[in-house]
Amino acid sequence: MRIGIVEAVTERTPERRDGRPTDTDDRYPGLPPEIQAALKAAAADGRDSWIDIRLGLVGQEVESPGVLDERVGGTVFVRHADPCDPPDPPRILIRPGDRVILTTPVGFAGLNSTSEVGRVDDLIASARVVLDRREDGVAYGRTLRDGEPDDGRRIHVRPGEQLVFETGALQMSLDDIDRREPATETGYVNLAPVIWAWLQLSPPTAESVRYVLAAARRLDAANRLLLSVQQASERLSTDADAGDVPGPTLRRHFADMLSSVEMLVVALGRVTDMVCSARSAIGSAVPVPRSVNAKKDAIRTLRNACEHIEDRALGHVNGKPDPQALTIFDYEPLLAEDAMVYGKHRLGVTDEIPGLLADMRQFIKDVVSGRGGAAADRA
């Protein structure tokens, strides 16, 4: 624990002179020496003290006010302020003879892949924990229950106290892990890291693990490519509106957008195939999203055209002449309508693909959490 700014204000209370400690009493462990000296001097003179403490944790820059946790006889337990506490809590009263004890806040329980204390690269997932009850030198913790509001309150462990999580007290769901993953610039949250963490807790067969992780990576790649498309499109639109941008610059931005669109369609096509084949491949009972069923033919056809662009460039499909082959090189719909078109098939880049990504993301989560099968959705 790290102590920040500490202020002590004292006031004489002659009636408590008999309880004053000696200079050798260790009544203020953890407080800076100058504050200990001030408190001891005040206690020796029979004065009450009011302290205003800023507390921090090693490795963290942010400090929080010290708050009175509880007074037990002559022991004053001081804890870190929680988000639910007022921003300017009252100063803490210290009487002559009191002992000031600082507690340690615990807000999360981590699941690690090794037993090495201090490592962080082995963290798999973490969960918010709160105090369940306290009795006989033991603080019993638990994770938040389904639907329980989180006001930021933590467990404040006292020196010598044991923190215990009873059987069943620590629970974690796929949604819990998912909520802790940061969103990308598109608003989409990468799924592969979430799925990997969950599968460490509730692993299905090896084949299923490989399948769903590969599908999640393709989905995340499609989102990154969608972001590239949007960025290149914005640059192209800005330059075109300016009216004074050289042709080579315009062509460069258009080529960036087009190549990203083509790779986006390929990645989207691959994950679409895996979603639609999940039942036969790994026995998934989760229904394929309606949006995916509605667009799967268009996605597959466009993916084949983009993935085999060398064949289409010659006017061929599967090595044979095809009147629709060259339609993949018609870029007017992409520029005017923000859509990829091939023959009779159309796929909106910004009006359809984000929704498809979201629906397939939920599908993969449902598969691994067992919402359509037999696996548990909470571990």
Short mmCIF file of C-alpha atoms in Angstrom, two decimals, residues 110-246:
data_model
loop_
_atom_site.label_atom_id
_atom_site.label_comp_id
_atom_site.label_asym_id
_atom_site.label_seq_id
_atom_site.Cartn_x
_atom_site.Cartn_y
_atom_site.Cartn_z
CA GLY A 110 -8.06 -13.35 -11.06
CA LEU A 111 -7.79 -16.76 -12.65
CA ASN A 112 -4.19 -17.47 -13.64
CA SER A 113 -2.51 -20.26 -15.54
CA THR A 114 0.45 -20.50 -13.13
CA SER A 115 0.99 -20.32 -9.37
CA GLU A 116 3.72 -17.66 -9.61
CA VAL A 117 2.78 -14.68 -7.44
CA GLY A 118 3.37 -11.32 -9.13
CA ARG A 119 3.07 -12.51 -12.73
CA VAL A 120 0.51 -10.78 -14.90
CA ASP A 121 1.13 -12.42 -18.28
CA ASP A 122 -0.49 -15.61 -16.99
CA LEU A 123 -3.84 -13.94 -16.23
CA ILE A 124 -6.73 -15.70 -17.97
CA ALA A 125 -9.70 -13.71 -16.69
CA SER A 126 -10.88 -11.71 -13.70
CA ALA A 127 -14.19 -11.20 -11.93
CA ARG A 128 -15.59 -8.51 -9.63
CA VAL A 129 -15.76 -9.68 -6.03
CA VAL A 130 -17.57 -8.20 -3.04
CA LEU A 131 -17.83 -8.96 0.67
CA ASP A 132 -20.37 -11.64 1.54
CA ARG A 133 -19.84 -11.59 5.32
CA ARG A 134 -17.17 -11.20 7.97
CA GLU A 135 -16.76 -13.40 11.05
CA ASP A 136 -14.02 -14.59 13.42
CA GLY A 137 -11.06 -13.10 11.55
CA VAL A 138 -12.30 -14.32 8.17
CA ALA A 139 -13.68 -12.17 5.34
CA TYR A 140 -15.87 -14.25 3.01
CA GLY A 141 -15.98 -13.00 -0.55
CA ARG A 142 -18.08 -13.82 -3.59
CA THR A 143 -18.60 -12.68 -7.16
CA LEU A 144 -21.52 -10.45 -8.06
CA ARG A 145 -24.77 -12.32 -8.57
CA ASP A 146 -26.69 -12.21 -11.85
CA GLY A 147 -28.41 -8.85 -12.11
CA GLU A 148 -26.81 -7.49 -8.94
CA PRO A 149 -25.91 -3.80 -9.39
CA ASP A 150 -22.24 -2.97 -9.08
CA ASP A 151 -21.59 0.22 -7.11
CA GLY A 152 -17.83 -0.40 -7.03
CA ARG A 153 -17.74 -1.55 -3.40
CA ARG A 154 -14.70 -3.73 -2.66
CA ILE A 155 -13.58 -6.18 0.02
CA HIS A 156 -11.32 -4.40 2.51
CA VAL A 157 -9.10 -7.02 4.11
CA ARG A 158 -7.70 -6.26 7.53
CA PRO A 159 -4.19 -7.26 8.67
CA GLY A 160 -4.23 -10.83 9.95
CA GLU A 161 -7.61 -11.47 8.41
CA GLN A 162 -8.07 -14.38 6.01
CA LEU A 163 -9.90 -13.81 2.73
CA VAL A 164 -11.89 -16.93 1.85
CA PHE A 165 -14.04 -17.84 -1.14
CA GLU A 166 -16.25 -20.81 -0.30
CA THR A 167 -17.18 -23.44 -2.83
CA GLY A 168 -19.44 -21.87 -5.42
CA ALA A 169 -18.67 -18.32 -4.28
CA LEU A 170 -16.48 -17.60 -7.31
CA GLN A 171 -18.45 -17.83 -10.53
CA MET A 172 -17.69 -16.45 -13.96
CA SER A 173 -19.70 -16.37 -17.18
CA LEU A 174 -18.78 -15.83 -20.81
CA ASP A 175 -20.67 -12.53 -20.69
CA ASP A 176 -18.60 -11.46 -17.65
CA ILE A 177 -15.39 -11.98 -19.63
CA ASP A 178 -16.89 -10.35 -22.72
CA ARG A 179 -17.83 -7.19 -20.82
CA ARG A 180 -14.19 -6.65 -19.84
CA GLU A 181 -12.85 -6.73 -23.42
CA PRO A 182 -12.43 -3.20 -24.86
CA ALA A 183 -14.29 -2.19 -28.00
CA THR A 184 -12.48 -1.33 -31.25
CA GLU A 185 -13.02 1.91 -33.18
CA THR A 186 -16.01 0.39 -34.98
CA GLY A 187 -17.69 -0.49 -31.69
CA TYR A 188 -17.11 -4.19 -32.34
CA VAL A 189 -15.40 -6.12 -29.52
CA ASN A 190 -12.79 -8.66 -30.58
CA LEU A 191 -14.12 -12.14 -29.87
CA ALA A 192 -11.10 -14.46 -30.12
CA PRO A 193 -9.50 -13.33 -26.79
CA VAL A 194 -12.86 -13.69 -25.04
CA ILE A 195 -13.48 -17.18 -26.42
CA TRP A 196 -9.93 -18.29 -25.60
CA ALA A 197 -10.34 -17.23 -21.95
CA TRP A 198 -13.72 -18.91 -21.62
CA LEU A 199 -12.48 -22.17 -23.11
CA GLN A 200 -9.82 -22.35 -20.37
CA LEU A 201 -12.69 -22.58 -17.88
CA SER A 202 -15.10 -24.79 -19.78
CA PRO A 203 -13.22 -26.64 -22.52
CA PRO A 204 -15.24 -28.76 -25.00
CA THR A 205 -13.61 -31.23 -27.40
CA ALA A 206 -10.34 -30.27 -29.04
CA GLU A 207 -12.03 -30.16 -32.46
CA SER A 208 -14.63 -27.68 -31.21
CA VAL A 209 -11.94 -25.50 -29.61
CA ARG A 210 -10.00 -25.23 -32.84
CA TYR A 211 -13.15 -24.62 -34.86
CA VAL A 212 -14.69 -21.83 -32.78
CA LEU A 213 -11.36 -20.07 -32.22
CA ALA A 214 -10.64 -20.09 -35.95
CA ALA A 215 -14.12 -18.72 -36.66
CA ALA A 216 -13.65 -16.00 -34.03
CA ARG A 217 -10.30 -14.97 -35.53
CA ARG A 218 -11.86 -14.70 -39.00
CA LEU A 219 -14.65 -12.59 -37.55
CA ASP A 220 -12.20 -10.27 -35.78
CA ALA A 221 -10.16 -9.98 -38.98
CA ALA A 222 -13.30 -8.97 -40.87
CA ASN A 223 -13.88 -6.18 -38.36
CA ARG A 224 -10.32 -4.90 -38.73
CA LEU A 225 -10.74 -4.87 -42.51
CA LEU A 226 -14.07 -3.08 -42.18
CA LEU A 227 -12.29 -0.37 -40.19
CA SER A 228 -9.63 -0.13 -42.92
CA VAL A 229 -12.37 0.25 -45.54
CA GLN A 230 -14.04 3.02 -43.55
CA GLN A 231 -10.78 4.89 -43.03
CA ALA A 232 -9.78 4.68 -46.70
CA SER A 233 -13.28 5.68 -47.76
CA GLU A 234 -13.17 8.75 -45.50
CA ARG A 235 -9.81 9.79 -46.93
CA LEU A 236 -11.10 9.34 -50.47
CA SER A 237 -14.28 11.32 -49.79
CA THR A 238 -12.38 14.15 -48.10
CA ASP A 239 -9.92 14.43 -50.97
CA ALA A 240 -12.63 14.23 -53.61
CA ASP A 241 -14.66 16.98 -51.89
CA ALA A 242 -11.60 19.20 -51.66
CA GLY A 243 -11.34 19.31 -55.47
CA ASP A 244 -7.64 20.11 -55.51
CA VAL A 245 -6.12 16.72 -54.66
CA PRO A 246 -3.86 15.20 -57.35
#
